[in-house]
Short mmCIF file of C-alpha atoms and ligand atoms in Angstrom, two decimals:
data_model
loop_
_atom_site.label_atom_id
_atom_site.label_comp_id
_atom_site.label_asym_id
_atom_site.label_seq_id
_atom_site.Cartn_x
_atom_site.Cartn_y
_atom_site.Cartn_z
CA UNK A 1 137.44 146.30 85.97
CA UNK A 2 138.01 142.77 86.46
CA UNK A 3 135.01 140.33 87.69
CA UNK A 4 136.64 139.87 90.71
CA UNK A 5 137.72 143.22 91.65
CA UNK A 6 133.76 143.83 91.00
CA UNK A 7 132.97 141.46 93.47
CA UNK A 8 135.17 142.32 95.99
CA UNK A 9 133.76 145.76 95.17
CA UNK A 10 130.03 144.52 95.69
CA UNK A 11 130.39 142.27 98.66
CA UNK A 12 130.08 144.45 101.91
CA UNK A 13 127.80 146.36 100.76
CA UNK A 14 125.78 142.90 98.85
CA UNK A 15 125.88 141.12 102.28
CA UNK A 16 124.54 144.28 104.84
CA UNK A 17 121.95 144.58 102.29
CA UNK A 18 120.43 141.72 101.46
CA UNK A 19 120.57 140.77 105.25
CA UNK A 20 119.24 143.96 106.35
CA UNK A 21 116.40 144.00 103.60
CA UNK A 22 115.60 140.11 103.56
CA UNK A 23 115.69 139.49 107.24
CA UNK A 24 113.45 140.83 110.69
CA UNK A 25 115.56 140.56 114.27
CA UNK A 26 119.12 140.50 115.20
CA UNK A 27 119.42 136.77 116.02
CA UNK A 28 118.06 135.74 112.74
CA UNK A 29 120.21 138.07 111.03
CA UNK A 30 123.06 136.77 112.29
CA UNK A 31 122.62 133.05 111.03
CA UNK A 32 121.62 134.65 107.63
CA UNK A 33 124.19 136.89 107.50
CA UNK A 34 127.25 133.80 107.19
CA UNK A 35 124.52 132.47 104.69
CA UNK A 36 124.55 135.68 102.41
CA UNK A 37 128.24 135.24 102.69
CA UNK A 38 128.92 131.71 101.70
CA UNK A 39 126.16 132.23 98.94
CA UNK A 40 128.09 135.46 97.05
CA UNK A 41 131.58 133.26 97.50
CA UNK A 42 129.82 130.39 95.61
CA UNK A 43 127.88 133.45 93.11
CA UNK A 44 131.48 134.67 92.37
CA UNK A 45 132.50 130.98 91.70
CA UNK A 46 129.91 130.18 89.92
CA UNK A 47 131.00 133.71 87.17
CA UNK A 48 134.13 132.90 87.44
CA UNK A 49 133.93 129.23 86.33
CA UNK A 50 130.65 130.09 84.12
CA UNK A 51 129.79 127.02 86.05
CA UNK A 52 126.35 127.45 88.15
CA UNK A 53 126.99 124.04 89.49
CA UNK A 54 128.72 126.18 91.75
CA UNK A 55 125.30 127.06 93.65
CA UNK A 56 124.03 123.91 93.76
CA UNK A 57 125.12 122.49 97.63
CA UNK A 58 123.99 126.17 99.13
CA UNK A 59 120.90 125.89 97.17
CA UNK A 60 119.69 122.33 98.07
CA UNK A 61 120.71 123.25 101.70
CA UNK A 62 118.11 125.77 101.72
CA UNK A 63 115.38 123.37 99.94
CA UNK A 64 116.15 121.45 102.45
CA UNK A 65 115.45 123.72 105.54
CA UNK A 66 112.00 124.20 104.85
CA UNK A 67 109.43 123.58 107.79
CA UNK A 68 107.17 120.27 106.62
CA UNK A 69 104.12 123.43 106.77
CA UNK A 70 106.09 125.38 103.99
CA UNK A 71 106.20 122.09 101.87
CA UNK A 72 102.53 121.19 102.32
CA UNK A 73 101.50 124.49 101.53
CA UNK A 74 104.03 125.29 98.87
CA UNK A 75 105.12 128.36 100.48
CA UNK A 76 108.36 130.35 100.84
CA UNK A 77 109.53 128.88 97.47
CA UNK A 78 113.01 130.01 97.18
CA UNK A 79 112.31 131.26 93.91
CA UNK A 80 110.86 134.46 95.29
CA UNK A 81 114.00 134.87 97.55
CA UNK A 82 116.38 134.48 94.78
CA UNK A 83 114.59 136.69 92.61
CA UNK A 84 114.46 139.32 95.64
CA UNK A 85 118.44 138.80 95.89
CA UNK A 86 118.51 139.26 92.37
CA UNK A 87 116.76 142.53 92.28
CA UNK A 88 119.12 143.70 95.34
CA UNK A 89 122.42 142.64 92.91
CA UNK A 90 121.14 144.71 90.27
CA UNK A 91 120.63 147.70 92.27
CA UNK A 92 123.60 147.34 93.64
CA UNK A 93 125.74 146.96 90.07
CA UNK A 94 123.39 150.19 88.98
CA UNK A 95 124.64 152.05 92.09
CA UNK A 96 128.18 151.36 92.13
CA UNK A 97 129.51 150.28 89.07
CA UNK A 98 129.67 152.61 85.39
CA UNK A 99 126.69 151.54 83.09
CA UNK A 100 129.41 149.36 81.17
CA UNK A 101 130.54 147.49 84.10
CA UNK A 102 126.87 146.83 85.39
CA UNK A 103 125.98 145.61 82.21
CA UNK A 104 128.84 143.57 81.88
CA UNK A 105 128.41 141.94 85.67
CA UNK A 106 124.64 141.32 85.09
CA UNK A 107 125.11 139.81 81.50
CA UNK A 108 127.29 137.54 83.57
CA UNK A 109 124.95 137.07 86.30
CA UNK A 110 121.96 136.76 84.49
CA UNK A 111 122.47 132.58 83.41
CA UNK A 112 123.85 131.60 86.53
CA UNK A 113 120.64 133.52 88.20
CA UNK A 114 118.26 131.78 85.73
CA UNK A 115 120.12 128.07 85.98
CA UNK A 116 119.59 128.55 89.78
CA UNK A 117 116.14 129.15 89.57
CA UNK A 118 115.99 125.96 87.52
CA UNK A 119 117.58 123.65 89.83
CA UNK A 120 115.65 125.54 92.76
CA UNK A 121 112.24 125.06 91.11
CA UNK A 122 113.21 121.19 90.56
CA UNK A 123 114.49 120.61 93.89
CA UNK A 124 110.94 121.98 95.54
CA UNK A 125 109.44 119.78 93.09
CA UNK A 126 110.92 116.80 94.04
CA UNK A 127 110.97 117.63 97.55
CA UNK A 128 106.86 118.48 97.14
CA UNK A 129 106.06 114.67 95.05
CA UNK A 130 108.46 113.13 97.94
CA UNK A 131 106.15 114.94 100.70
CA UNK A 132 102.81 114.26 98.82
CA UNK A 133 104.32 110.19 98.28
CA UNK A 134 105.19 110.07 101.94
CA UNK A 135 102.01 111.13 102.96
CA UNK A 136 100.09 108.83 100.22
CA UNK A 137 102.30 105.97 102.34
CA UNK A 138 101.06 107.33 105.61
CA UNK A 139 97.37 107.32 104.52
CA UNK A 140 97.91 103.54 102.74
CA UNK A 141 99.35 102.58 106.23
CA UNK A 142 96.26 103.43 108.29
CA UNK A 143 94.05 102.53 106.00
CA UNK A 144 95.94 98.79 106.44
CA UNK A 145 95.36 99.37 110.30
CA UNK A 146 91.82 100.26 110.08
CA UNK A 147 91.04 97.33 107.32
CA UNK A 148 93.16 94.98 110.33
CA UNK A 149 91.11 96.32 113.53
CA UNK A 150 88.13 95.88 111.17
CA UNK A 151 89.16 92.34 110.40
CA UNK A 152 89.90 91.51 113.98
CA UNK A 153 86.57 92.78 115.30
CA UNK A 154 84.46 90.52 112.53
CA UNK A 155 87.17 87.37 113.45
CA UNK A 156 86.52 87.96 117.46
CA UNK A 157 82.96 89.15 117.31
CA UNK A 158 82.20 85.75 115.08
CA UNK A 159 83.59 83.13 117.10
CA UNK A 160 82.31 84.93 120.44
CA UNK A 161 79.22 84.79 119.18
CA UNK A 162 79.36 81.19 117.80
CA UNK A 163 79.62 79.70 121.56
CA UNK A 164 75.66 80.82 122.29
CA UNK A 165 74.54 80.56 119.15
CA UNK A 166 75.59 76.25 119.77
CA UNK A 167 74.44 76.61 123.10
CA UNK A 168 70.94 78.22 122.06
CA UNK A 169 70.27 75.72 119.31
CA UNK A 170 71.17 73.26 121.70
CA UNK A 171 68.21 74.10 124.69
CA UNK A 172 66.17 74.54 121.68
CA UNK A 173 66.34 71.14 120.56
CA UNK A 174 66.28 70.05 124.24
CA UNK A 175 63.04 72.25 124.51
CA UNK A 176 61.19 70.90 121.08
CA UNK A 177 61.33 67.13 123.09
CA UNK A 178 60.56 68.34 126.41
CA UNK A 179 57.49 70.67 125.81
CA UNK A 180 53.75 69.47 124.82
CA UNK A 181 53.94 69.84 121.54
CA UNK A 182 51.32 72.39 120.56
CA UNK A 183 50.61 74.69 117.63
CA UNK A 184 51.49 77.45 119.58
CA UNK A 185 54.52 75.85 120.83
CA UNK A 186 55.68 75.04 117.38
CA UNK A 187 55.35 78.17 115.78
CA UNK A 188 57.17 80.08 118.72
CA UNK A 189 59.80 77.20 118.31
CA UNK A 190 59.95 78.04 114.53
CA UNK A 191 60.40 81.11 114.86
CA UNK A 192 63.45 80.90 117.31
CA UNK A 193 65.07 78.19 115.23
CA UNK A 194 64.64 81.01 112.04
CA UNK A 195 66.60 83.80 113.46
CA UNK A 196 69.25 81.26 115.14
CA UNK A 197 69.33 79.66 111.71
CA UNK A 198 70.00 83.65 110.46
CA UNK A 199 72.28 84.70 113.03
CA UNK A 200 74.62 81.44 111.93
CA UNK A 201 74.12 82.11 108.78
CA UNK A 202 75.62 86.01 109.45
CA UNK A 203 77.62 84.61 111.73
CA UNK A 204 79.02 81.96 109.18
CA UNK A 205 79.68 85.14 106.94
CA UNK A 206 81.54 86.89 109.22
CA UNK A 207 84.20 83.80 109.64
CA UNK A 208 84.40 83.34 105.69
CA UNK A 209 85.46 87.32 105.29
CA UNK A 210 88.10 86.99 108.21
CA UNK A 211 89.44 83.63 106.58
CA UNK A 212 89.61 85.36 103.29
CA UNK A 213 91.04 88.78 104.90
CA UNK A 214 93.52 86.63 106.57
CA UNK A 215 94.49 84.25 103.14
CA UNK A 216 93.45 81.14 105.29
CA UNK A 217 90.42 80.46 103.03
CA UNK A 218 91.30 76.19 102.36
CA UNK A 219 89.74 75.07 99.39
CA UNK A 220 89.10 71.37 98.31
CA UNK A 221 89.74 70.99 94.85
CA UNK A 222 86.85 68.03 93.61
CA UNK A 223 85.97 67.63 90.05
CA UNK A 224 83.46 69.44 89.49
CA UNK A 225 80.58 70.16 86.60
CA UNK A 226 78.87 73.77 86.70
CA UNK A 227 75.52 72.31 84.66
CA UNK A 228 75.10 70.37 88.35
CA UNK A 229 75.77 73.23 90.72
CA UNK A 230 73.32 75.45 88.45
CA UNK A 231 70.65 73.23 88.75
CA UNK A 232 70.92 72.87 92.31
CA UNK A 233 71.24 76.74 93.35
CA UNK A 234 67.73 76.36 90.51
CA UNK A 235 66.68 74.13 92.53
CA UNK A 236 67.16 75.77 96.16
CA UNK A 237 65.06 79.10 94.93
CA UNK A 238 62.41 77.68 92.79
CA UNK A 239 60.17 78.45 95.79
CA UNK A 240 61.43 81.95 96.67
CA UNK A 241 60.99 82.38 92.71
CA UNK A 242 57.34 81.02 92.56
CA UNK A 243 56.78 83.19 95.53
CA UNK A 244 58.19 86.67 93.80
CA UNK A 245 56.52 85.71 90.56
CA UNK A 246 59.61 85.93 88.68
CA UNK A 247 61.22 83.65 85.94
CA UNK A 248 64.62 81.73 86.78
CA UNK A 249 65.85 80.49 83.66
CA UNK A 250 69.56 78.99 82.98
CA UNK A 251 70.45 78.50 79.08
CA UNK A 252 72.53 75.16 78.17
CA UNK A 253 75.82 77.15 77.05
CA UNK A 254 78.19 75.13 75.01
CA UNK A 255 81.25 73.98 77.74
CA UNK A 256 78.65 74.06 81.11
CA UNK A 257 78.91 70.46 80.97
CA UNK A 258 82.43 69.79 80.99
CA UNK A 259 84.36 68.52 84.41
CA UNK A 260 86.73 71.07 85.90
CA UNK A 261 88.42 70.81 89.15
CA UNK A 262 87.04 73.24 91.94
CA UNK A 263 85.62 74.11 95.31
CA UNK A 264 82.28 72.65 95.19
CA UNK A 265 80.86 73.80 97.76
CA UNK A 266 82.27 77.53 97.90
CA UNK A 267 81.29 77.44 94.50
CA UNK A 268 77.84 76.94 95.29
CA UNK A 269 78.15 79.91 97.86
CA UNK A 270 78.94 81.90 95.41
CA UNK A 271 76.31 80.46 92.75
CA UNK A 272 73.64 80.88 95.89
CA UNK A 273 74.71 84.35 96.79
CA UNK A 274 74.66 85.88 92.75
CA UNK A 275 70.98 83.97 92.58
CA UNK A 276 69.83 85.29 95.22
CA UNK A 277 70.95 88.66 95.23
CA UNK A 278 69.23 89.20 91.54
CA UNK A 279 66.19 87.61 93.13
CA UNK A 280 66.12 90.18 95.73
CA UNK A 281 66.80 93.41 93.67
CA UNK A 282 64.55 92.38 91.10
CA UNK A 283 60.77 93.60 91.69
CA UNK A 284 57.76 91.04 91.46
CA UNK A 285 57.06 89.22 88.04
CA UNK A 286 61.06 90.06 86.74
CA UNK A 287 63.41 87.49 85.07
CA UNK A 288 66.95 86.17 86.12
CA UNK A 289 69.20 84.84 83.42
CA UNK A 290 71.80 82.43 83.46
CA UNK A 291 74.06 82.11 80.51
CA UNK A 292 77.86 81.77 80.07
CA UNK A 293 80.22 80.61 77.48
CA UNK A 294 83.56 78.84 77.31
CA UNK A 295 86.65 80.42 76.42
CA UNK A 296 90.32 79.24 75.85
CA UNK A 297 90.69 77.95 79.73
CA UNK A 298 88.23 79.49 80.83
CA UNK A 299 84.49 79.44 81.66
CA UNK A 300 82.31 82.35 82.01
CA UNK A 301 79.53 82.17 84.01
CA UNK A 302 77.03 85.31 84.36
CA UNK A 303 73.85 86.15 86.02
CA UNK A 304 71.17 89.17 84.63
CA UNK A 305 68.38 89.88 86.36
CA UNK A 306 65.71 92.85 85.38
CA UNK A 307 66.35 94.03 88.65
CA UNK A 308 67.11 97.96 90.26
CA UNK A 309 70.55 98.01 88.68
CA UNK A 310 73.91 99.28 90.22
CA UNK A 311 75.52 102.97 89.41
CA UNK A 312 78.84 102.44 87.68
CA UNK A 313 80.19 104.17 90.89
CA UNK A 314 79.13 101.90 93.13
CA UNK A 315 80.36 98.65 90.84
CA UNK A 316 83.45 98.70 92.72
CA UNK A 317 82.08 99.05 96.44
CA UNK A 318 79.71 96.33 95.96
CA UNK A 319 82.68 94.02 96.59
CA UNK A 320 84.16 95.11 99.31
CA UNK A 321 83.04 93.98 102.97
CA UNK A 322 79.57 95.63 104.21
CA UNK A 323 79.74 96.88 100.77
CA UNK A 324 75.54 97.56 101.00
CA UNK A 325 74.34 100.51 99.34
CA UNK A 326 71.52 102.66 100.29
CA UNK A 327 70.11 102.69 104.38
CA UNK A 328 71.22 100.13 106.41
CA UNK A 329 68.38 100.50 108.97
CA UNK A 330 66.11 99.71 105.97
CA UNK A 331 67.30 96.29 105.84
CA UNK A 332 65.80 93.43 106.61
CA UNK A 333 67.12 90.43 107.05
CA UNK A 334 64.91 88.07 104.05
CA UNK A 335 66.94 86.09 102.32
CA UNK A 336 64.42 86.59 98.73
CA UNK A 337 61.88 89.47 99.72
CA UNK A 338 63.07 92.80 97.49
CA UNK A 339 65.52 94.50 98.28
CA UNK A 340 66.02 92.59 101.62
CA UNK A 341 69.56 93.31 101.88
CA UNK A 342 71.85 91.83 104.45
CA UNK A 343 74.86 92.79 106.23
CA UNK A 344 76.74 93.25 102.85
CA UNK A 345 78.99 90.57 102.97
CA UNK A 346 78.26 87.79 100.73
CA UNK A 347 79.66 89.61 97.70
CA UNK A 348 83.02 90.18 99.40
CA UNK A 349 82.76 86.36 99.98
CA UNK A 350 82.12 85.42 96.30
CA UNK A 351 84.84 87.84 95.52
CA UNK A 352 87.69 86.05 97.80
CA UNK A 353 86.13 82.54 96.91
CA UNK A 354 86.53 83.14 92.88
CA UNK A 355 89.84 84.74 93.15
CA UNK A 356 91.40 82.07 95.40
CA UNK A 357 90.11 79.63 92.62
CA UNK A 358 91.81 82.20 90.12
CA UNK A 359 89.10 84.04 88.75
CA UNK A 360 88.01 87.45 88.34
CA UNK A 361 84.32 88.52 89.39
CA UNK A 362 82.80 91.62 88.52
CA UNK A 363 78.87 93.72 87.45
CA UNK A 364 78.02 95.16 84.27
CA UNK A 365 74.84 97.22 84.74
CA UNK A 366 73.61 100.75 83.39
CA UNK A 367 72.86 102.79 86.40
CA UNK A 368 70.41 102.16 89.39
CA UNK A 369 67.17 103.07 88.84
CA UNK A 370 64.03 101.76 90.77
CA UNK A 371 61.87 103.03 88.00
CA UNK A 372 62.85 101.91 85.32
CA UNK A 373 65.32 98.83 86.23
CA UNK A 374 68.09 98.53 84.01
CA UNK A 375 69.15 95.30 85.47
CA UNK A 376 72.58 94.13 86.07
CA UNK A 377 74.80 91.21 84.87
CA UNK A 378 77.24 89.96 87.46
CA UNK A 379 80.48 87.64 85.49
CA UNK A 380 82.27 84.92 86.87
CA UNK A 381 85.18 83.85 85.25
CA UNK A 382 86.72 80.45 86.26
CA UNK A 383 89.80 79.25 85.17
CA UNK A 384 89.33 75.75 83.86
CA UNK A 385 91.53 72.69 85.52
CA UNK A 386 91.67 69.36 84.12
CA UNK A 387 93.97 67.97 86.72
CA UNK A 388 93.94 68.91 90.18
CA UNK A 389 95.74 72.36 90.66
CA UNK A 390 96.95 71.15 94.35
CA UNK A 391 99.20 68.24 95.83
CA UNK A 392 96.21 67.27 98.36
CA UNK A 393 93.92 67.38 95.67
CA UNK A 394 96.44 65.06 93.07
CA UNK A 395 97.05 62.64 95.89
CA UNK A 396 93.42 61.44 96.10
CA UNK A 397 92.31 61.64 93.02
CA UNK A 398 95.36 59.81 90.91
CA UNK A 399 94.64 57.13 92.82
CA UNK A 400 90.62 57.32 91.11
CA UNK A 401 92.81 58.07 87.41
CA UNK A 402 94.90 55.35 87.64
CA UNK A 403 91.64 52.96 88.74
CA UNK A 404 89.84 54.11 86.17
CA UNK A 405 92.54 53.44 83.68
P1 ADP B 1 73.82 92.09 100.93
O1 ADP B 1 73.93 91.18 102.10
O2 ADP B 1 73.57 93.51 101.28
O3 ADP B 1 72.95 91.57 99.83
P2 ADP B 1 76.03 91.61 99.10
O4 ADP B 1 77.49 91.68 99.40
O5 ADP B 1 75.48 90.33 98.58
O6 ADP B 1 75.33 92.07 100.43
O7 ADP B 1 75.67 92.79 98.10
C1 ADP B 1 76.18 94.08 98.35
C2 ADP B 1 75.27 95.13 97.76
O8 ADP B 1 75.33 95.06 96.33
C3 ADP B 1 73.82 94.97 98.09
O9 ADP B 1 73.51 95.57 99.32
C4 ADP B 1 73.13 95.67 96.93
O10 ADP B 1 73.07 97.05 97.19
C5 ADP B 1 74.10 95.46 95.77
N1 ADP B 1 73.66 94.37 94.87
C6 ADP B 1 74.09 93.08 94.88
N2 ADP B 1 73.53 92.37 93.90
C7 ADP B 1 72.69 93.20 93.25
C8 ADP B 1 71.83 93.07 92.10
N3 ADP B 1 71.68 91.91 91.45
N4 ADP B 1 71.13 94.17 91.71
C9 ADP B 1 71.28 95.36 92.36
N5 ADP B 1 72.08 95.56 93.41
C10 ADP B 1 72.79 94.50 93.86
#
């Protein structure tokens, strides 16, 4: 018997039962049955030709239809259906047809079955990485919104607190003429002006991250010579040093000297924030390091301390904006005193001051240990200018080149 006389054999019975075996309720039946039709027109087309391309529009279809739930969970792969429409073809040749002609219709079957499976299996594939990408987008977009509300809060909460801060300092210095000035006076007055000093400071940090966040960090390109701001950030914690009992040393490294262009002052931000951060994480009597080394346009800048140390998994975090480890409502607010950590912001700030100067920051340190203190080594890498790397920067200082000349 012909193939096609075989299929027009098959088909009734083919189509009542795969609907009646693969389906539950009339109305559903129904719909499936003109789909159990169109699919054995396209099977026969697909023998006929020896083509399985044949399948291919039915089968996507069908990929297709699945319920976003089915694709999450990787259910109701069509593989299982085909396999189950398969089994009822191969019955059905077994029932109907003579052993020759069975064998001969599922020899015939058997590729086109298997090619289907293929494409089926690579369709739910692509259709699973294209769900799991979407939702990787979906996650990346609120994790933008959060990072945004977060930014907005620090940017409002910053300049709305800026306004009494001013006003504040500015009764206080109204106060320290008005008042008899006492030794009790002066020390409550001290102690005002400390935490107003503090809260500016914080509050000073909080407008530096949302100028960063928000790429509107300006910087003033000066020369500049990293022997001076060393010495200077030496200079501003010999005291805290003295205090902790620890050694602050910073070794003359070939290239420390030489004039680059630069940020001074948000260089010295960062310079102040690495210093004292390894004062503060380093227990009494330990030493802080200051070395570097020049390399083809760059210079390298790095600070070890003897200090608690950072786990490799936290290396990262550190970074990022209230990037503190351990309890927060441990902190205190000292500037020097061990492990007085603050509102975990100043490394974030380093971070966006070095990279919008076009360098790279990052920690080397073993693991954190309290014990034993492994120490860490935080790296600064500066790219080195020897003209100014911006027009506002050029403008002023050809004029000193050309002067000079
Ligand atoms: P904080 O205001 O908390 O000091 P930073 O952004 O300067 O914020 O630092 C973030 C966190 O990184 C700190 O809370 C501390 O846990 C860790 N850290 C920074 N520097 C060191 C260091 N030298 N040794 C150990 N841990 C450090």
């Amino acid at each position: 018997m012909r193939i096609l006389e075989i299929f027009d054999q098959l088909q009734r019975k083919f189509i009542d039962r795969v609907s009646e075996q693969l389906t539950r309720g009339e109305e559903v039946r129904e719909q499936f049955l003109h789909q159990v039709t169109r699919y054995y027109n396209l099977l026969q087309q697909s023998i006929v030709t020896g083509d399985s391309q044949w399948l291919q529009p039915i089968l996507i279809e069908w990929v297709q239809v699945r319920t976003q739930s089915e694709v999450e969970k990787q259910e109701a792969s069509l593989t299982v259906l085909l396999n189950q429409i398969f089994m009822i073809t191969h019955q059905l040749a077994s029932e109907e047809l003579n052993p020759k002609e069975a064998l001969n219709f599922m020899g015939k079957l058997l590729p086109i079955h298997t090619d289907a499976l293929e494409y089926v299996t690579q369709q739910e594939t692509q259709a699973y990485i294209e769900h799991i990408s979407q939702e990787l987008e979906n996650v990346r977009l609120q994790l933008e919104k959060l990072d945004r509300s977060k930014s907005d809060f620090i940017s409002v909460a910053a300049h709305e607190l800026k306004t009494p801060l001013t006003l504040i300092e500015g009764y206080m210095d109204m106060l320290r003429e008005s008042v008899p000035n006492t030794t009790q006076t002066a020390l409550f007055l001290d102690g005002v002006g400390n935490g107003t000093r503090r809260l500016q400071e914080i509050v000073g940090d909080m407008i530096d991250v949302s100028l960063i966040d928000n790429n509107l960090l300006d910087l003033n390109f000066r020369p500049i010579w990293f022997n001076r701001l060393l010495a200077m950030a030496q200079n501003e914690f010999n005291d805290a040093v003295k205090e902790r009992n620890q050694i602050l040393k910073i070794h003359p490294f070939p290239g420390v000297d030489a004039m680059t262009y630069g940020d001074a002052e948000r260089i010295y931000q960062v310079l102040r924030n690495l210093f004292s951060n390894a004062i503060k994480y380093t227990p009494d009597g330990g030493e802080i390091t200051i070395d570097g080394r020049s390399l083809p346009g760059f210079i390298e800048i790095t600070v070890t301390d003897t200090g608690i140390g950072i786990a490799s998994d936290d290396q990262e975090r550190i970074f990022e904006k209230f990037g503190h480890l351990g309890d927060v409502s441990l902190h205190s607010s000292g500037k020097t005193k061990f492990k007085g950590g603050g509102p975990g912001l100043g490394l974030s700030i380093a971070k966006g001051i070095v990279e919008a100067h076009g360098g790279t920051i990052w920690v080397e340190s073993k693991e954190c240990d309290e014990i034993t203190c492994p120490g860490s080594t935080f790296h600064i890498l500066f790219p080195i200018h020897e003209s100014p790397p911006d027009e506002k920067a050029k403008k002023l200082f050809q004029y000193t080149e050309t002067r000079e000349e």
